mmCIF file of C-alpha atoms and ligand atoms in Angstrom:
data_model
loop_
_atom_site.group_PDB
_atom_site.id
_atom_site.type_symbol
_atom_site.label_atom_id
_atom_site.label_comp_id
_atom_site.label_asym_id
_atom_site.label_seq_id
_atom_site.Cartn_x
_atom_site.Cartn_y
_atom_site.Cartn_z
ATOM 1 C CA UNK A 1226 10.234 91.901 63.065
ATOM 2 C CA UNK A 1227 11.674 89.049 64.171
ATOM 3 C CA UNK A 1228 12.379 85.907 62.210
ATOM 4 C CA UNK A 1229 13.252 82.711 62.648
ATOM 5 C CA UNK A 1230 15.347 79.504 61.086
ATOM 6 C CA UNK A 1231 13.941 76.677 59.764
ATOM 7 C CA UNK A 1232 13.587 74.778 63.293
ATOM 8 C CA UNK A 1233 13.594 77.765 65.106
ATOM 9 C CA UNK A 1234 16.628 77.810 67.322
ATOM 10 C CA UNK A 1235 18.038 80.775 66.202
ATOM 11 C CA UNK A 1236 15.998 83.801 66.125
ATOM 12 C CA UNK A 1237 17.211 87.252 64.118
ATOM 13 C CA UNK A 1238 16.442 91.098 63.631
ATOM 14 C CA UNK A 1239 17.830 93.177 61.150
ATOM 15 C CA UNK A 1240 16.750 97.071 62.134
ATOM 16 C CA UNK A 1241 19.820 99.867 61.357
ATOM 17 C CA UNK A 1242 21.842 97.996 59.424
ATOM 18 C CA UNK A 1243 22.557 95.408 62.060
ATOM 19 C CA UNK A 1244 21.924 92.000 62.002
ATOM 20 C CA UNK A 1245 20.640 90.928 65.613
ATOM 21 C CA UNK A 1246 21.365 86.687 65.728
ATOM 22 C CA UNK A 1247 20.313 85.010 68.849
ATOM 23 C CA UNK A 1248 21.503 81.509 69.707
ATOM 24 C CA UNK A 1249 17.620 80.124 70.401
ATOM 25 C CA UNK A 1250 17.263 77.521 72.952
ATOM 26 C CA UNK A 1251 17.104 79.490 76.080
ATOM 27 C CA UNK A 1252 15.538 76.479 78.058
ATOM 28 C CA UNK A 1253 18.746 74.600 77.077
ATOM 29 C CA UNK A 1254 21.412 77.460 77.792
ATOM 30 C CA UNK A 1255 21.667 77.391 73.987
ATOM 31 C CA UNK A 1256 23.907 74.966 74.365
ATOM 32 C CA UNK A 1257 24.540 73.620 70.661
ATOM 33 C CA UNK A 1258 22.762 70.881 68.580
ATOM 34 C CA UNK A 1259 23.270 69.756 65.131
ATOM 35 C CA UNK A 1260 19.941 71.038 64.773
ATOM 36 C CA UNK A 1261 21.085 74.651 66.063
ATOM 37 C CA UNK A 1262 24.414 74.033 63.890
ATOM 38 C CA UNK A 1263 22.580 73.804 60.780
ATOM 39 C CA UNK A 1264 19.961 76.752 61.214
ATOM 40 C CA UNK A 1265 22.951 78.965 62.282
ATOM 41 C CA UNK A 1266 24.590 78.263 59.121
ATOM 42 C CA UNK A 1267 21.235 78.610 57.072
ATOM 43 C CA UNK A 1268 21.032 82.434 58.848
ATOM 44 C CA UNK A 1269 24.435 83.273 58.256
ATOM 45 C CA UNK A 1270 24.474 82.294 54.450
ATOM 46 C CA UNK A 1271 20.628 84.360 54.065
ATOM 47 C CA UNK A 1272 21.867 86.976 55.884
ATOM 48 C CA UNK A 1273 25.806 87.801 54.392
ATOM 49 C CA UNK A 1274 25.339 89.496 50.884
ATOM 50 C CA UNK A 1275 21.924 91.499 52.222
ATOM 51 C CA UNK A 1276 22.576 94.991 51.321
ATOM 52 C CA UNK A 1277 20.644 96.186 54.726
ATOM 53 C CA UNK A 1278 23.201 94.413 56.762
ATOM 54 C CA UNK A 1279 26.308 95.633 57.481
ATOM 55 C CA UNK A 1280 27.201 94.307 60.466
ATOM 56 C CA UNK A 1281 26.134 91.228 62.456
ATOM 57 C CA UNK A 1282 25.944 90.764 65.922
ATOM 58 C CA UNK A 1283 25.804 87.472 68.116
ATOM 59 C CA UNK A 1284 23.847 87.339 71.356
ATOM 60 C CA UNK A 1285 21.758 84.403 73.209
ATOM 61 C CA UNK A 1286 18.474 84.627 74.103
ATOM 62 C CA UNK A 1287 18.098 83.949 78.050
ATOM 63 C CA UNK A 1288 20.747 83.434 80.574
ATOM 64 C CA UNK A 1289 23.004 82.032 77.955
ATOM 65 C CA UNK A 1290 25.371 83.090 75.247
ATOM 66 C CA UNK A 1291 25.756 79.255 74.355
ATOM 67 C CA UNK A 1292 26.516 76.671 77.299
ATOM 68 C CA UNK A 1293 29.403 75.215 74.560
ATOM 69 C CA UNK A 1294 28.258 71.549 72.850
ATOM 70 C CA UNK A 1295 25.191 69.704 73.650
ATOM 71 C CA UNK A 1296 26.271 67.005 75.764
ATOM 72 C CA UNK A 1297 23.121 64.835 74.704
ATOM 73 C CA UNK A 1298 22.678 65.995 70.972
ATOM 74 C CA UNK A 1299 26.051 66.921 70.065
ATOM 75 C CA UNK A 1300 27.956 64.204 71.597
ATOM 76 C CA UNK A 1301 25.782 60.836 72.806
ATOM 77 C CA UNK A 1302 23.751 61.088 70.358
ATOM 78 C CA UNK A 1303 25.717 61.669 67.279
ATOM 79 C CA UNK A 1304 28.874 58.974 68.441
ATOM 80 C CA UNK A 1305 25.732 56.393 69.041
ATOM 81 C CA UNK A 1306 25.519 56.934 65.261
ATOM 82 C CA UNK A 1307 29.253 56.054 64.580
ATOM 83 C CA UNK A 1308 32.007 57.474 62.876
ATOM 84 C CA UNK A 1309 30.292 58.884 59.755
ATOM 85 C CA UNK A 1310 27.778 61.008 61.876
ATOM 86 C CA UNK A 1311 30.146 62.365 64.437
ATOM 87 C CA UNK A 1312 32.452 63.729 61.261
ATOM 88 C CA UNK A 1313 29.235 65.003 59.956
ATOM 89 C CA UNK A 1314 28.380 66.965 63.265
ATOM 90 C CA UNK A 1315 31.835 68.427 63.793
ATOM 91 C CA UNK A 1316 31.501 69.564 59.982
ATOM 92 C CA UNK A 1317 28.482 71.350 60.602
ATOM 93 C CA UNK A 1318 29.367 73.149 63.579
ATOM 94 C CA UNK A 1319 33.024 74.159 62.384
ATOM 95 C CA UNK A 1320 31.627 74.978 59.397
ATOM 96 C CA UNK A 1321 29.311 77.767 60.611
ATOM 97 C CA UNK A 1322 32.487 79.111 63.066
ATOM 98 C CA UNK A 1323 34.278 78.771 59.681
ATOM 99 C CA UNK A 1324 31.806 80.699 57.697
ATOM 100 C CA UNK A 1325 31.672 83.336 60.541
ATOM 101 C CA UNK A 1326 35.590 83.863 60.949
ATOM 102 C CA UNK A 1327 35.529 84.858 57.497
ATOM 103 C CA UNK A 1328 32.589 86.372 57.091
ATOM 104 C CA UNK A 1329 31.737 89.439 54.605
ATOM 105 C CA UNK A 1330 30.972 91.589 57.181
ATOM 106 C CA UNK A 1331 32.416 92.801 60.764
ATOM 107 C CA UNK A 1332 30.855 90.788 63.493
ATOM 108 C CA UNK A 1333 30.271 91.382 67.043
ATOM 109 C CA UNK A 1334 30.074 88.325 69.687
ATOM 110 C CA UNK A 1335 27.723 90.155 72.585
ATOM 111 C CA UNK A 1336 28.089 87.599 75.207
ATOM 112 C CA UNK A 1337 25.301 87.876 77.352
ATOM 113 C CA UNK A 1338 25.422 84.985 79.417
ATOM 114 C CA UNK A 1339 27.417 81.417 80.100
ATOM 115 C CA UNK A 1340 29.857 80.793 77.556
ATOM 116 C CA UNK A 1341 31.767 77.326 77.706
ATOM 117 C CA UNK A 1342 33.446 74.910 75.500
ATOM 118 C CA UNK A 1343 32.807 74.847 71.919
ATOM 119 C CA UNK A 1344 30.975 78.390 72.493
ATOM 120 C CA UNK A 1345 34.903 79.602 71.991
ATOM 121 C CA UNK A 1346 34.605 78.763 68.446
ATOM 122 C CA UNK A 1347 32.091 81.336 67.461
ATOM 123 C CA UNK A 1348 33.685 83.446 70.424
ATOM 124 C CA UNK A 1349 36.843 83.677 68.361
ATOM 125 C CA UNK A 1350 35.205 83.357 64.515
ATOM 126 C CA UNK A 1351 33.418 86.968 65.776
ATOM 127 C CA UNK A 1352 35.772 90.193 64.865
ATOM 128 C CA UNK A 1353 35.403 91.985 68.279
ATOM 129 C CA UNK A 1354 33.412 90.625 71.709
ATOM 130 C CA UNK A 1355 31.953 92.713 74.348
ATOM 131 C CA UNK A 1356 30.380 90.938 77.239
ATOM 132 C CA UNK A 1357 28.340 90.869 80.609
ATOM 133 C CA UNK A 1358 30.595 92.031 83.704
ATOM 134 C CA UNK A 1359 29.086 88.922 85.376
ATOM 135 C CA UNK A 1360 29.123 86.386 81.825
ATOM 136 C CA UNK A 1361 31.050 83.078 82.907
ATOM 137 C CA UNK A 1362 33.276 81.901 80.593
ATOM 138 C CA UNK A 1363 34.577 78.336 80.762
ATOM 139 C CA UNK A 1364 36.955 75.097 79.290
ATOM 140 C CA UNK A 1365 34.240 73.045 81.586
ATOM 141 C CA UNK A 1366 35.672 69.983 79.555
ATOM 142 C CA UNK A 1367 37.824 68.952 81.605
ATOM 143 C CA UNK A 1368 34.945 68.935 84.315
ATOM 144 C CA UNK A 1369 33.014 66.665 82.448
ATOM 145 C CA UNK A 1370 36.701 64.171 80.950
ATOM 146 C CA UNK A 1371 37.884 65.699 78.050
ATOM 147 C CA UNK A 1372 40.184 67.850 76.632
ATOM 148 C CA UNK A 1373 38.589 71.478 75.455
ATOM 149 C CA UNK A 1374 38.167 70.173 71.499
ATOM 150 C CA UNK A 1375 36.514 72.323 68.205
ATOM 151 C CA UNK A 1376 39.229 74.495 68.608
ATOM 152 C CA UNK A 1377 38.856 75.854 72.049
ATOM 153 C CA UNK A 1378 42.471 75.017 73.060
ATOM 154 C CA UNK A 1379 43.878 76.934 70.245
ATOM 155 C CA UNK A 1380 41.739 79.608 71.023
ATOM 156 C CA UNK A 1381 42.821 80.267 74.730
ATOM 157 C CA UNK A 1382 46.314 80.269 73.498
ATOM 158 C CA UNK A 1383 45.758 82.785 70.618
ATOM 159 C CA UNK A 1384 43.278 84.977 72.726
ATOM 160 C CA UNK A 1385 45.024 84.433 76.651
ATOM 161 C CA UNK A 1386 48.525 84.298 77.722
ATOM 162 C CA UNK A 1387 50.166 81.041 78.212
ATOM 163 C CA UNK A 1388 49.740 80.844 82.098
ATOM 164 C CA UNK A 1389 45.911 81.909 81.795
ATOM 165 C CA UNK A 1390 45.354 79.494 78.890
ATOM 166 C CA UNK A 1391 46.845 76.516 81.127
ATOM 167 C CA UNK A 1392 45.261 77.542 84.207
ATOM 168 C CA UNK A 1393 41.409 78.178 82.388
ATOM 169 C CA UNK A 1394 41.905 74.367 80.600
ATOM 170 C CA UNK A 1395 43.223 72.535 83.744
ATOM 171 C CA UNK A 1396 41.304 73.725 86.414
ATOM 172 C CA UNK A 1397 37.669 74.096 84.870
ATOM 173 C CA UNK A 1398 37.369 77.287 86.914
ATOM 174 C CA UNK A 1399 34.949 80.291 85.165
ATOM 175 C CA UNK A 1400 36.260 83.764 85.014
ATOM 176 C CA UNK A 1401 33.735 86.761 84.564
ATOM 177 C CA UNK A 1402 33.497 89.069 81.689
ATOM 178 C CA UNK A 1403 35.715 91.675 83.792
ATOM 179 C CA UNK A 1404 38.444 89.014 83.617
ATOM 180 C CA UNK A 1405 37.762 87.546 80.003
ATOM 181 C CA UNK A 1406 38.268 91.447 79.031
ATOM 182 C CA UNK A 1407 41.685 91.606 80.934
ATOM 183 C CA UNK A 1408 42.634 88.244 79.549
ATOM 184 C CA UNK A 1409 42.275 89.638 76.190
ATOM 185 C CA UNK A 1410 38.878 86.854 75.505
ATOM 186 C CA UNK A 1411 36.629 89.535 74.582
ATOM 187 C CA UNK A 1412 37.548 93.647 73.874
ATOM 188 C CA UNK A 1413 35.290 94.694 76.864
ATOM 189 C CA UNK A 1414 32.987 94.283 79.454
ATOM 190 C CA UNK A 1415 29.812 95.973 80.911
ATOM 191 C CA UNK A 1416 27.003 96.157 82.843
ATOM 192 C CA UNK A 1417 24.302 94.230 81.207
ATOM 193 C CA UNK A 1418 22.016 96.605 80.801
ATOM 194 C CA UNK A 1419 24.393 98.734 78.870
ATOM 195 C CA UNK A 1420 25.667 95.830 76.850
ATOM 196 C CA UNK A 1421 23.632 96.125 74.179
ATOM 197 C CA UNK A 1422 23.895 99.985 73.530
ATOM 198 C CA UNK A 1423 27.628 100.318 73.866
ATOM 199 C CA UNK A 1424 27.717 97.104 70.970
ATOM 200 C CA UNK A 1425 25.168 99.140 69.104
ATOM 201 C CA UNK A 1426 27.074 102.161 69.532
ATOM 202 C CA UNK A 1427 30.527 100.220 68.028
ATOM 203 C CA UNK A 1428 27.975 98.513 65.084
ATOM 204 C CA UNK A 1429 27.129 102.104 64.189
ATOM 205 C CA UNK A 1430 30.694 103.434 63.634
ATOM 206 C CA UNK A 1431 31.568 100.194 61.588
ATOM 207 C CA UNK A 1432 28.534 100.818 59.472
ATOM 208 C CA UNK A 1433 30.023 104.027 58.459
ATOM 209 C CA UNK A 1434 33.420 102.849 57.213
ATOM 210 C CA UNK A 1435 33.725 101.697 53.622
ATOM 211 C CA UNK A 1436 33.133 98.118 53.693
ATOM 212 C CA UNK A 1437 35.183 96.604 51.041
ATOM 213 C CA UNK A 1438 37.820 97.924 53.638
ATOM 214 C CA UNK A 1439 35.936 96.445 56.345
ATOM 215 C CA UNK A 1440 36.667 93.323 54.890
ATOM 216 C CA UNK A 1441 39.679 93.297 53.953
ATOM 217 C CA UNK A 1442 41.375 94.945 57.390
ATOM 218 C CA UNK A 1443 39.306 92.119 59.348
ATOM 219 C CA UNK A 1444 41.223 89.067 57.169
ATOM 220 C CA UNK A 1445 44.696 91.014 56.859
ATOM 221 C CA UNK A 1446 44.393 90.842 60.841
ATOM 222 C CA UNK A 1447 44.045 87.107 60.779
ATOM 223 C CA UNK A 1448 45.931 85.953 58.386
ATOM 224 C CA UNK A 1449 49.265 88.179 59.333
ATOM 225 C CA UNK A 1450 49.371 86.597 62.309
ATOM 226 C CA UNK A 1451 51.196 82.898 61.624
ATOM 227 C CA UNK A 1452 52.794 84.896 58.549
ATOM 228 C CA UNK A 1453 56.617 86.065 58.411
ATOM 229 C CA UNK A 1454 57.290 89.718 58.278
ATOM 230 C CA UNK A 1455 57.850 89.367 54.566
ATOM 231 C CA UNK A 1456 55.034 87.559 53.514
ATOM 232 C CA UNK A 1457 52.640 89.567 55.636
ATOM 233 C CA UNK A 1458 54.195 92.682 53.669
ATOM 234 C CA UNK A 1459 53.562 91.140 50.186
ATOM 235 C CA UNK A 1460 50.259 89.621 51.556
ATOM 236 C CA UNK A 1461 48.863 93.178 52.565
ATOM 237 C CA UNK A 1462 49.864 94.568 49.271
ATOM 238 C CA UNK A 1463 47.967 92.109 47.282
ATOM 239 C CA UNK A 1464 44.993 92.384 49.457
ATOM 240 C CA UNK A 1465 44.826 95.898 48.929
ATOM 241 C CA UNK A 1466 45.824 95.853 45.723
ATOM 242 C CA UNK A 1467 42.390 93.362 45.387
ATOM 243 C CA UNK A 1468 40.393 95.654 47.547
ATOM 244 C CA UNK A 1469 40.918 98.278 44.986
ATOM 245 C CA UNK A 1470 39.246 96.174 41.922
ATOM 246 C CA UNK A 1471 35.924 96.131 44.164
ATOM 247 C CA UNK A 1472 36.346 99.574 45.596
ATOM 248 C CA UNK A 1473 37.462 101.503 42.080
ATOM 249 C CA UNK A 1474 36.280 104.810 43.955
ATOM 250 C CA UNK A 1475 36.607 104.584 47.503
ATOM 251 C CA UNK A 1476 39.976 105.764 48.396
ATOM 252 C CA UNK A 1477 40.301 108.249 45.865
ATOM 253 C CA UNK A 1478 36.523 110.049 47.322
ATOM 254 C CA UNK A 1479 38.494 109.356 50.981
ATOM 255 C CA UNK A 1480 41.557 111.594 49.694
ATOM 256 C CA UNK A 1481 39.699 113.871 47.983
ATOM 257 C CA UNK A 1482 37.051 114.978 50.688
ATOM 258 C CA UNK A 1483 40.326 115.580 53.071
ATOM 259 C CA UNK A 1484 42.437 117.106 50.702
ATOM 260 C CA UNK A 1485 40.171 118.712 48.882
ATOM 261 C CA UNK A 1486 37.115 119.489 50.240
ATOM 262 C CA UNK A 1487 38.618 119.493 53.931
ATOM 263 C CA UNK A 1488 35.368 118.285 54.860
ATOM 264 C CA UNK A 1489 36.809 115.766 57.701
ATOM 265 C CA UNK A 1490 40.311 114.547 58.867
ATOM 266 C CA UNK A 1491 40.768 110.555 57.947
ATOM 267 C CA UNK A 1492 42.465 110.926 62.175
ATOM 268 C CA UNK A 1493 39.730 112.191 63.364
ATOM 269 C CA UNK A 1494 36.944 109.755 61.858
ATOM 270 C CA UNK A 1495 35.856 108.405 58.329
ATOM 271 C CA UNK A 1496 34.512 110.039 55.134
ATOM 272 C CA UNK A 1497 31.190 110.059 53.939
ATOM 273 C CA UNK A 1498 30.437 107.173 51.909
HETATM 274 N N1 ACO B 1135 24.430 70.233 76.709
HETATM 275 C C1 ACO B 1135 23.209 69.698 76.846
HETATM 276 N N2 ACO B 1135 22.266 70.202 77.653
HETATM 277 C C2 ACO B 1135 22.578 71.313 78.339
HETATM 278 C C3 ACO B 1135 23.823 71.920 78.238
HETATM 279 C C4 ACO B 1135 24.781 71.344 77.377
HETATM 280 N N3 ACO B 1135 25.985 71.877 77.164
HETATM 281 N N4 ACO B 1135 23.839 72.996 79.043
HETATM 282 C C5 ACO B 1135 22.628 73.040 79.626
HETATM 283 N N5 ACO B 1135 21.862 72.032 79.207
HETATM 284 C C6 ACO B 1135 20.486 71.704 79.591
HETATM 285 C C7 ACO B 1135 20.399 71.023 80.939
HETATM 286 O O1 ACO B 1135 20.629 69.651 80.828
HETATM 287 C C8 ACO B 1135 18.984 71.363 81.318
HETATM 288 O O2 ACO B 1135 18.127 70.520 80.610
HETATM 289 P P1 ACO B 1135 16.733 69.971 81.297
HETATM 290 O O3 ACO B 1135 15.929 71.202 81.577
HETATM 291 O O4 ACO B 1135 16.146 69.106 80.260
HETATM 292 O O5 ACO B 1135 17.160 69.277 82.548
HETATM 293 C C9 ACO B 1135 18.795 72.752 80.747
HETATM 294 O O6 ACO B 1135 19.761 72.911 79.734
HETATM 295 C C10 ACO B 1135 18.997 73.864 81.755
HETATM 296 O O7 ACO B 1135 20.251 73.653 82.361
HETATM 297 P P2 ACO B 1135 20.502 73.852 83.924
HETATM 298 O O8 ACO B 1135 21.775 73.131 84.238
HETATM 299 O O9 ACO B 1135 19.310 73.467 84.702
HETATM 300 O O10 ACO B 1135 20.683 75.433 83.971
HETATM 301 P P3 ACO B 1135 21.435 76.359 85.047
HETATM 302 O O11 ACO B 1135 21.078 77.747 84.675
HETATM 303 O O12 ACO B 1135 21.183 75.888 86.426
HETATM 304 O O13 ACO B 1135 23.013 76.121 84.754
HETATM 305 C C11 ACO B 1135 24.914 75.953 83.304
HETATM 306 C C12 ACO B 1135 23.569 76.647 83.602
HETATM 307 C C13 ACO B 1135 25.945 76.297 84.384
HETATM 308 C C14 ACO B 1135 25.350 76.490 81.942
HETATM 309 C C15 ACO B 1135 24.723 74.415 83.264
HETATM 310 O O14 ACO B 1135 23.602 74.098 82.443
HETATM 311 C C16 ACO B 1135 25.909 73.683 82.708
HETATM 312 O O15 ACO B 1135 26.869 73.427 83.434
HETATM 313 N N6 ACO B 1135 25.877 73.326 81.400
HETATM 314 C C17 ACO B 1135 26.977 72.619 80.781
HETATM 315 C C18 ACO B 1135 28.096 73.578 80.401
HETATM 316 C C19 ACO B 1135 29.199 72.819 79.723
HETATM 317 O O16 ACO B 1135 30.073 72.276 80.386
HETATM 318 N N7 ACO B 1135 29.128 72.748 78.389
HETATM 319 C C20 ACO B 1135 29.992 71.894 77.617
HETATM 320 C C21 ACO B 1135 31.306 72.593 77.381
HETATM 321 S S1 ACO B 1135 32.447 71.509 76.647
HETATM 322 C C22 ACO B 1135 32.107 71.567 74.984
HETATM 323 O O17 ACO B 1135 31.378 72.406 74.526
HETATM 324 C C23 ACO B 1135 32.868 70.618 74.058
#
């Protein structure tokens, strides 16, 4: 059944262990509101420590994934209201990107649609992406004056190469989910009407791995990143070494069923949790 948040812009399922999130205001390309800021971040925190979710997924409803910041609500709007409400809208929305990037469990961007602007933020704060072979993706801000803010910048550099990165922010040119997947913006693309089951088909093996391991591989991949060799080393030891005080049985039921039991082959796929 689906539900909605408090003022309705963002609509969810949860059927299989996946969390279905929508971005809600197909009429205005879902383009993002404080309003849609705050009932994002309402979903995400009812929808995190739910024991029948184990993996979230985040799609638009219409043509849109999200058309990036609302140029009305997000921007004239809010600076009309001076200093103290434009801080408060950039909190909200990078605090819901925030909460996402490090988010208890995997998600899955599933970009349907347009996706410009600040719609990189949640782009990037999602684990893997699959989209649309015919989703735009865009830095329109420099279309419209500005440079691409909220973090966009820094993710075209971490996602794209340099060259693609500089080309996307200068020339406000979209590229189509075949090119975002060979840029390296999203894992893969697809027909639309097979978007949805290869994503469900990727939730599904995720929902079978042990999640405390989930977790932990999913930060351990961002944080290494801007660390040294050494302190990545010493960094993945502790986190494992963390992993194991939540997960006292875990690894040990993993080693026995191969060694064991010989019931499956830890190459060939994961044990039965
Ligand atoms: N902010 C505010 N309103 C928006 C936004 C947006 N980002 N995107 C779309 N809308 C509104 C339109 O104003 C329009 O409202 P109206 O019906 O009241 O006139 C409605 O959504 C539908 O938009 P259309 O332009 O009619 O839809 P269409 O399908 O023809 O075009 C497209 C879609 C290409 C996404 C177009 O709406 C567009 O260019 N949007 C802006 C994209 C953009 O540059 N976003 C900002 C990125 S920069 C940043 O995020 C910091």
């Amino acid at each position: 059944m689906t539900e909605t948040s408090s003022n309705g812009v963002v609509a969810y399922d949860v059927e299989g262990g996946i969390a279905w999130v929508r971005f809600n205001r197909p009429e205005k390309r879902n383009a993002m509101s404080p309003t849609l800021n705050r009932d994002m971040m309402e979903v995400l925190h009812a929808l995190e420590f739910r024991d029948d979710v184990g993996v979230l997924v985040l799609s638009g409803e219409g043509t849109a994934w999200s058309a990036g910041m609302d140029l009305k609500e997000y921007f004239r709007e809010t600076e009309a209201g001076g200093l103290g409400a434009v801080r408060q809208a950039q909190r909200e929305s990078y605090g819901w990107w925030r909460r996402l990037r490090w988010y208890q469990k995997p998600t899955i961007a599933m970009v349907n649609g347009w996706c410009f602007g600040g719609g990189y933020g949640p782009l990037f704060a999602c684990d893997l992406a699959f989209a649309a072979d015919d989703a735009q993706f865009g830095l329109s801000e420099i279309n419209w004056g500005i440079l691409p803010g909220g973090g966009a910048t820094k993710v075209a550099v971490e996602l794209a190469s340099f060259r693609n990165a500089m080309y996307h922010a200068l020339m406000g040119e979209n590229i189509d989910g075949r090119t975002a997947a060979e840029w390296g913006l999203v894992n893969e693309a697809h027909p639309l009407d097979r978007l949805k089951a290869r994503v469900t088909d990727v939730a599904n093996v995720l929902l079978k791995k042990n999640p405390v391991a989930l977790k932990a591989t999913k930060d351990a991949i961002r944080r290494v990143s801007i660390m040294s060799y050494d302190d990545a080393e010493d960094y993945l030891v502790r986190a494992q070494e963390a992993a194991n005080s939540f997960d006292k049985e875990g690894r040990q039921e993993g080693i026995r069923q191969f060694i064991d039991e010989k019931s499956y082959k830890p190459g060939l796929g994961a044990y039965d949790k």
